[in-house]
Coordinates of C-alpha atoms and ligand atoms in Angstrom, one line a residue:
M1 CA 166.8 -55.5 208.3
K2 CA 168.4 -54.3 211.6
I3 CA 171.0 -51.6 210.9
I4 CA 173.6 -50.1 213.2
V5 CA 174.4 -46.6 212.1
T6 CA 177.5 -45.2 213.9
G7 CA 178.0 -41.4 214.0
G8 CA 174.2 -40.9 213.4
A9 CA 174.0 -37.8 215.5
G10 CA 176.4 -36.0 213.1
F11 CA 175.7 -34.5 209.7
I12 CA 175.6 -37.3 207.1
G13 CA 174.7 -40.0 209.5
S14 CA 171.6 -38.2 210.7
N15 CA 170.6 -37.5 207.1
F16 CA 171.1 -41.2 206.3
I17 CA 168.9 -42.2 209.3
Y18 CA 166.1 -39.9 208.1
Y19 CA 166.5 -41.1 204.5
M20 CA 166.3 -44.8 205.6
M21 CA 163.3 -44.2 207.9
E22 CA 161.4 -42.7 204.9
K23 CA 162.5 -45.2 202.3
H24 CA 162.6 -48.4 204.3
S25 CA 160.2 -48.0 207.2
E26 CA 160.3 -51.7 207.8
D27 CA 164.0 -51.5 208.9
Q28 CA 165.1 -51.1 212.5
I29 CA 167.8 -48.5 213.1
I30 CA 170.2 -48.4 216.1
C31 CA 172.4 -45.3 216.2
L32 CA 175.7 -45.6 218.1
D33 CA 177.3 -42.2 218.7
A34 CA 179.7 -40.8 221.3
L35 CA 178.1 -37.4 221.1
T36 CA 181.4 -35.5 220.6
Y37 CA 181.3 -31.8 219.8
A38 CA 180.0 -32.8 216.4
G39 CA 177.1 -35.0 217.5
H40 CA 173.8 -33.5 218.9
M41 CA 170.6 -35.1 220.2
S42 CA 168.7 -32.2 218.8
T43 CA 169.6 -33.6 215.4
L44 CA 167.8 -36.8 216.2
E45 CA 164.8 -35.3 217.9
V46 CA 162.4 -36.5 215.2
A47 CA 164.0 -40.0 215.0
M48 CA 163.7 -40.5 218.8
K49 CA 159.9 -40.5 218.3
N50 CA 160.1 -43.5 216.0
P51 CA 159.6 -46.8 217.8
A52 CA 161.8 -48.6 215.3
F53 CA 164.8 -46.4 216.3
R54 CA 167.1 -46.8 219.3
F55 CA 169.9 -44.5 220.4
V56 CA 173.0 -45.7 222.3
K57 CA 175.6 -43.2 223.5
A58 CA 179.0 -44.9 223.3
S59 CA 182.3 -44.7 221.5
V60 CA 183.1 -47.0 218.6
T61 CA 186.5 -47.5 220.3
D62 CA 184.7 -49.0 223.4
R63 CA 185.1 -52.7 222.6
V64 CA 183.1 -53.9 225.6
T65 CA 180.0 -51.7 224.9
V66 CA 180.2 -52.4 221.1
Y67 CA 180.3 -56.2 221.7
R68 CA 177.4 -55.9 224.2
L69 CA 175.3 -54.0 221.7
F70 CA 176.0 -56.7 219.0
E71 CA 175.1 -59.4 221.4
E72 CA 171.8 -57.7 222.3
E73 CA 170.8 -56.6 218.8
H74 CA 172.5 -59.0 216.3
P75 CA 172.4 -56.4 213.5
D76 CA 172.3 -57.4 209.8
I77 CA 174.2 -54.3 208.6
V78 CA 176.7 -51.8 210.1
V79 CA 177.2 -48.4 208.4
N80 CA 180.1 -46.7 209.9
F81 CA 179.9 -42.9 209.7
A82 CA 181.5 -42.3 213.1
A83 CA 184.6 -40.2 212.7
E84 CA 186.5 -37.2 213.6
S85 CA 185.9 -35.3 210.4
H86 CA 187.4 -31.8 210.5
V87 CA 190.7 -31.4 208.7
D88 CA 191.7 -28.3 210.7
R89 CA 191.1 -30.1 214.0
S90 CA 193.3 -33.0 212.7
I91 CA 196.1 -30.6 212.1
E92 CA 195.8 -29.3 215.7
N93 CA 195.4 -32.7 217.3
P94 CA 195.9 -35.9 215.2
E95 CA 195.7 -38.5 218.0
V96 CA 191.9 -38.6 218.4
F97 CA 191.6 -39.1 214.6
L98 CA 193.7 -42.2 214.9
D99 CA 191.6 -43.6 217.8
T100 CA 188.2 -43.0 216.3
N101 CA 188.8 -43.3 212.6
I102 CA 191.2 -46.3 212.7
K103 CA 190.8 -48.1 216.0
G104 CA 187.0 -47.5 216.0
T105 CA 186.8 -49.1 212.6
A106 CA 188.7 -52.2 213.8
V107 CA 186.5 -52.6 216.9
L108 CA 183.4 -52.5 214.8
M109 CA 184.7 -55.0 212.3
D110 CA 185.9 -57.3 215.1
A111 CA 182.4 -57.3 216.5
C112 CA 181.0 -58.1 213.0
L113 CA 183.4 -61.1 212.8
K114 CA 182.5 -62.3 216.3
Y115 CA 178.7 -62.0 216.0
G116 CA 178.3 -62.3 212.3
I117 CA 177.0 -59.7 209.8
W118 CA 175.4 -59.5 206.4
R119 CA 177.2 -56.3 205.4
Y120 CA 179.7 -53.9 206.9
H121 CA 179.8 -50.5 205.0
Q122 CA 182.6 -48.0 205.5
V123 CA 181.8 -44.4 204.7
S124 CA 185.1 -43.0 203.4
T125 CA 186.0 -39.9 201.5
D126 CA 187.6 -38.7 198.3
E127 CA 190.3 -37.0 200.4
V128 CA 192.1 -40.4 200.6
Y129 CA 193.2 -39.7 197.0
G130 CA 195.0 -36.4 197.9
D131 CA 194.5 -33.6 195.4
L132 CA 194.6 -32.8 191.7
P133 CA 196.3 -29.9 190.0
L134 CA 194.1 -26.9 189.2
E135 CA 195.5 -26.7 185.6
R136 CA 194.5 -30.3 184.7
P137 CA 190.6 -30.2 184.7
D138 CA 190.7 -33.4 182.6
L139 CA 191.9 -35.5 185.6
F140 CA 189.5 -37.2 188.0
F141 CA 189.8 -39.7 190.9
T142 CA 188.7 -43.2 190.0
E143 CA 188.6 -46.2 192.3
E144 CA 192.0 -47.1 191.0
T145 CA 193.7 -43.8 191.8
P146 CA 196.5 -44.5 194.3
I147 CA 195.9 -43.3 197.9
H148 CA 198.0 -40.2 198.5
T149 CA 196.8 -38.3 201.6
S150 CA 197.5 -34.8 202.7
S151 CA 196.2 -34.3 206.2
P152 CA 196.1 -36.5 209.4
Y153 CA 192.3 -36.7 208.8
S154 CA 192.7 -38.1 205.3
A155 CA 195.5 -40.4 206.4
S156 CA 193.4 -41.8 209.2
K157 CA 190.5 -42.4 206.7
A158 CA 192.8 -44.1 204.2
A159 CA 194.3 -46.3 207.0
A160 CA 190.7 -47.3 207.9
D161 CA 189.9 -48.2 204.3
L162 CA 193.0 -50.4 204.0
L163 CA 192.0 -52.1 207.2
V164 CA 188.5 -52.7 205.9
Q165 CA 189.9 -54.2 202.7
S166 CA 192.3 -56.4 204.7
Y167 CA 189.4 -57.8 206.8
H168 CA 187.7 -58.7 203.6
R169 CA 190.7 -60.4 202.1
T170 CA 191.9 -62.1 205.4
Y171 CA 188.7 -63.0 207.2
G172 CA 186.2 -62.8 204.3
L173 CA 184.2 -60.0 206.1
P174 CA 181.4 -58.9 203.7
V175 CA 182.4 -55.2 203.3
T176 CA 181.9 -52.3 200.9
I177 CA 183.5 -48.8 200.9
S178 CA 182.1 -45.6 199.5
R179 CA 184.4 -42.6 198.9
C180 CA 182.3 -39.4 198.5
S181 CA 183.1 -35.9 197.6
N182 CA 182.1 -32.8 199.8
N183 CA 178.6 -33.0 201.1
Y184 CA 176.3 -30.1 202.0
G185 CA 172.7 -29.9 203.3
P186 CA 170.7 -29.9 206.6
Y187 CA 172.3 -30.6 210.0
H188 CA 175.8 -29.6 208.8
L189 CA 177.9 -28.2 211.7
P190 CA 178.8 -24.6 211.0
E191 CA 182.5 -25.3 211.3
K192 CA 182.5 -26.4 207.6
L193 CA 182.5 -24.0 204.7
I194 CA 178.9 -23.7 203.5
P195 CA 177.0 -23.6 206.9
L196 CA 179.8 -21.4 208.4
M197 CA 179.4 -18.8 205.6
I198 CA 175.6 -18.9 205.9
V199 CA 175.7 -18.3 209.7
E200 CA 178.4 -15.6 209.6
A201 CA 176.7 -13.8 206.6
L202 CA 173.4 -13.8 208.6
H203 CA 175.3 -12.0 211.3
D204 CA 177.0 -9.6 208.9
R205 CA 180.4 -10.8 210.1
P206 CA 183.6 -11.2 208.0
L207 CA 183.5 -14.4 205.9
P208 CA 187.0 -16.0 206.2
V209 CA 188.2 -17.7 203.0
Y210 CA 191.5 -19.6 203.0
G211 CA 194.3 -18.5 200.8
D212 CA 193.2 -17.2 197.4
G213 CA 189.9 -19.0 197.6
K214 CA 190.6 -20.8 194.3
N215 CA 190.6 -24.3 195.8
V216 CA 188.1 -26.5 194.0
R217 CA 185.7 -29.0 195.7
D218 CA 183.2 -31.3 194.1
W219 CA 179.9 -30.7 196.0
L220 CA 177.1 -33.2 196.5
Y221 CA 173.7 -32.7 198.2
V222 CA 173.7 -35.0 201.2
K223 CA 170.5 -36.8 200.3
D224 CA 172.2 -38.0 197.0
H225 CA 175.0 -39.5 199.1
C226 CA 172.5 -41.3 201.4
R227 CA 170.8 -42.8 198.3
A228 CA 174.1 -43.9 197.0
I229 CA 175.0 -45.7 200.3
D230 CA 171.5 -47.4 200.3
L231 CA 172.1 -48.6 196.8
I232 CA 175.6 -49.9 197.6
L233 CA 174.2 -51.8 200.7
R234 CA 171.5 -53.5 198.7
H235 CA 173.1 -54.0 195.3
G236 CA 176.9 -53.3 195.7
K237 CA 179.5 -56.1 195.3
E238 CA 181.3 -57.3 198.4
G239 CA 184.9 -56.1 198.7
E240 CA 184.3 -53.2 196.2
I241 CA 184.9 -49.5 196.5
Y242 CA 182.5 -47.0 195.0
N243 CA 183.3 -43.4 194.3
V244 CA 180.4 -41.0 194.8
G245 CA 180.4 -37.5 193.4
G246 CA 178.2 -35.1 191.4
H247 CA 180.6 -33.7 188.8
N248 CA 179.9 -30.4 190.4
E249 CA 183.2 -28.7 190.9
M250 CA 183.2 -25.2 192.4
K251 CA 185.9 -22.8 193.7
N252 CA 185.4 -22.0 197.4
I253 CA 185.3 -18.3 196.6
D254 CA 182.5 -18.8 194.1
I255 CA 180.4 -20.6 196.7
V256 CA 180.9 -17.8 199.2
K257 CA 179.9 -15.2 196.6
L258 CA 176.8 -17.3 195.8
I259 CA 175.8 -17.4 199.4
C260 CA 176.2 -13.6 199.7
R261 CA 174.0 -13.2 196.7
E262 CA 171.3 -15.6 197.9
L263 CA 171.2 -13.8 201.3
G264 CA 171.4 -10.3 199.9
K265 CA 174.7 -9.6 201.7
P266 CA 177.7 -7.6 200.3
E267 CA 180.8 -9.4 199.0
E268 CA 182.8 -6.9 201.0
L269 CA 182.2 -9.3 204.0
I270 CA 184.7 -11.7 202.4
T271 CA 188.1 -11.7 204.0
Y272 CA 191.1 -13.8 202.9
V273 CA 192.9 -15.5 205.7
E274 CA 196.2 -17.4 205.9
D275 CA 195.9 -20.7 203.9
R276 CA 195.4 -24.1 205.7
K277 CA 198.6 -26.1 206.0
G278 CA 198.9 -28.7 203.2
H279 CA 195.6 -27.3 201.7
D280 CA 194.4 -29.6 198.8
R281 CA 193.9 -27.7 195.6
R282 CA 191.3 -29.7 193.7
Y283 CA 189.1 -32.7 194.4
A284 CA 187.1 -34.2 191.5
I285 CA 185.4 -37.6 191.6
D286 CA 184.8 -39.9 188.6
P287 CA 181.5 -41.6 189.6
S288 CA 181.1 -43.6 186.5
K289 CA 181.4 -47.0 188.3
I290 CA 178.5 -46.4 190.6
H291 CA 176.5 -45.0 187.7
R292 CA 177.3 -48.0 185.4
E293 CA 176.9 -50.8 188.0
L294 CA 174.2 -49.4 190.3
G295 CA 172.4 -46.8 188.1
W296 CA 173.2 -44.0 190.6
L297 CA 173.2 -40.4 189.5
P298 CA 172.8 -37.3 191.6
E299 CA 169.2 -35.9 191.6
T300 CA 169.8 -32.5 193.1
S301 CA 171.6 -29.8 191.1
F302 CA 173.8 -27.4 193.0
A303 CA 171.6 -24.5 192.2
E304 CA 168.6 -26.3 193.8
G305 CA 170.6 -27.8 196.7
I306 CA 172.2 -24.6 197.8
K307 CA 168.8 -22.8 197.9
K308 CA 167.3 -25.7 199.9
T309 CA 170.2 -25.6 202.3
I310 CA 170.1 -21.8 202.8
N311 CA 166.4 -22.0 203.5
W312 CA 166.9 -24.9 205.9
Y313 CA 169.3 -22.8 207.9
L314 CA 167.0 -19.8 207.8
N315 CA 164.1 -22.0 209.1
H316 CA 166.0 -24.0 211.7
Q317 CA 167.8 -21.4 213.7
E318 CA 166.7 -23.2 216.9
W319 CA 168.9 -26.1 215.8
W320 CA 172.1 -24.3 215.0
R321 CA 172.1 -21.3 217.3
P322 CA 172.7 -23.2 220.6
I323 CA 175.3 -25.5 218.9
V324 CA 177.2 -22.6 217.4
E325 CA 177.2 -20.8 220.8
K326 CA 178.3 -23.8 222.8
E327 CA 180.6 -25.8 220.5
M328 CA 182.1 -23.0 218.4
K329 CA 182.0 -20.1 220.9
I330 CA 180.5 -18.0 218.1
K331 CA 178.0 -15.4 219.5
C332 CA 174.6 -15.6 218.0
Ligands
LIG401 P1 180.4 -35.2 211.6 O1 181.6 -34.7 212.2 O2 179.2 -34.2 211.3 O3 179.7 -36.3 212.5 C1 180.5 -37.3 213.1 C2 179.7 -38.1 214.1 O4 180.5 -39.1 214.7 C3 179.2 -37.2 215.3 O5 177.9 -37.4 215.6 C4 180.1 -37.6 216.4 O6 179.5 -37.5 217.7 C5 180.4 -39.1 216.1 N1 181.6 -39.6 216.7 C6 182.8 -39.0 216.7 N2 183.7 -39.8 217.3 C7 183.0 -40.9 217.7 C8 183.3 -42.1 218.4 N3 184.6 -42.3 218.8 N4 182.4 -43.1 218.6 C9 181.1 -42.9 218.2 N5 180.7 -41.7 217.5 C10 181.7 -40.8 217.3 O7 180.8 -35.9 210.3 P2 180.1 -36.1 208.8 O8 180.5 -34.9 208.0 O9 178.7 -36.4 209.0 O10 180.9 -37.3 208.2 C11 180.4 -38.6 208.4 C12 181.4 -39.6 207.7 O11 181.4 -39.3 206.3 C13 182.8 -39.5 208.2 O12 183.3 -40.8 208.2 C14 183.5 -38.7 207.1 O13 184.8 -39.0 207.0 C15 182.7 -39.1 205.9 N6 182.6 -38.1 204.8 C16 182.2 -36.8 205.0 C17 182.1 -35.9 204.0 C18 181.6 -34.5 204.2 O14 181.6 -33.7 203.3 N7 181.2 -34.1 205.4 C19 182.4 -36.3 202.7 C20 182.9 -37.6 202.5 C21 182.9 -38.5 203.5

């Protein structure tokens, strides 16, 4: 199989590339990435040594370049991770989210229609469902939960999902969609909660927590997400949506306290800051469809995954220090 992975220089895309290289060494992978502030070649250093891997620097919105790539490579599969992915940035500047997340998806699918494809997979998010009340722990997002977005980020992802479904219905494009909960693990940019807290705690700096810190997220170790996508590609039904989540709900504040404990840092570093606008209270995925139909279950518990993640950041400071200094203007 020849697979185009867009956004492969980012967090989940790069983990997916490494997962696929290990699991399906017979496949060829082409990574298409614009290398925005979120994408880094240092993340793909090991992949670049693999002769079955090719990197192309381009935007998914660049129709001419995308078409040229399809003409050259004739891929069997496209997995679209490319996205503007940070909610806070979408509140500051929504426009680039519309371009990359919606228009970029349309360009990729147009290329699939023009040159032919065996499968187009859209990597979506549980944030398209909006949030759930904290006082109703019995409620979960299923694939039938109506879309109800809160931020420009989630609205752009939901719009892309609707477009993907419309290309399936209108043109018969062979698509699948996965909607995953919050991921954590290696190569996660320290603008997101878990790596940010690890990096700041290592520097004994204040650990900023939004609002009262009681917002609940459903956390999944990134490798489990990659395995779910691989299963959907090979055994999922065309036109279907699959929710992916680990039934691992945690309050933000409890995660930050856990990181302090693991690193031997005092909880006094925690500082509460003004809440994010429109901050979702609780996300919780019901993953029973992917379990029932494809046999998927998470393999990494949170206790194990968070230890692995912290150790990865301790052992890969040469990866995150330059990125944090350049992109996030945080002194290391
Ligand atoms: P990320 O921000 O770490 O990486 C995004 C990558 O896309 C970067 O390499 C960036 O350079 C690239 N990119 C951005 N704009 C581009 C463009 N116009 N053309 C080509 N490449 C472009 O994101 P992530 O956390 O790895 O998320 C990947 C996907 O998974 C996203 O679609 C996101 O919505 C989805 N998702 C993320 C999570 C999570 O917890 N991180 C959870 C569920 C779903």
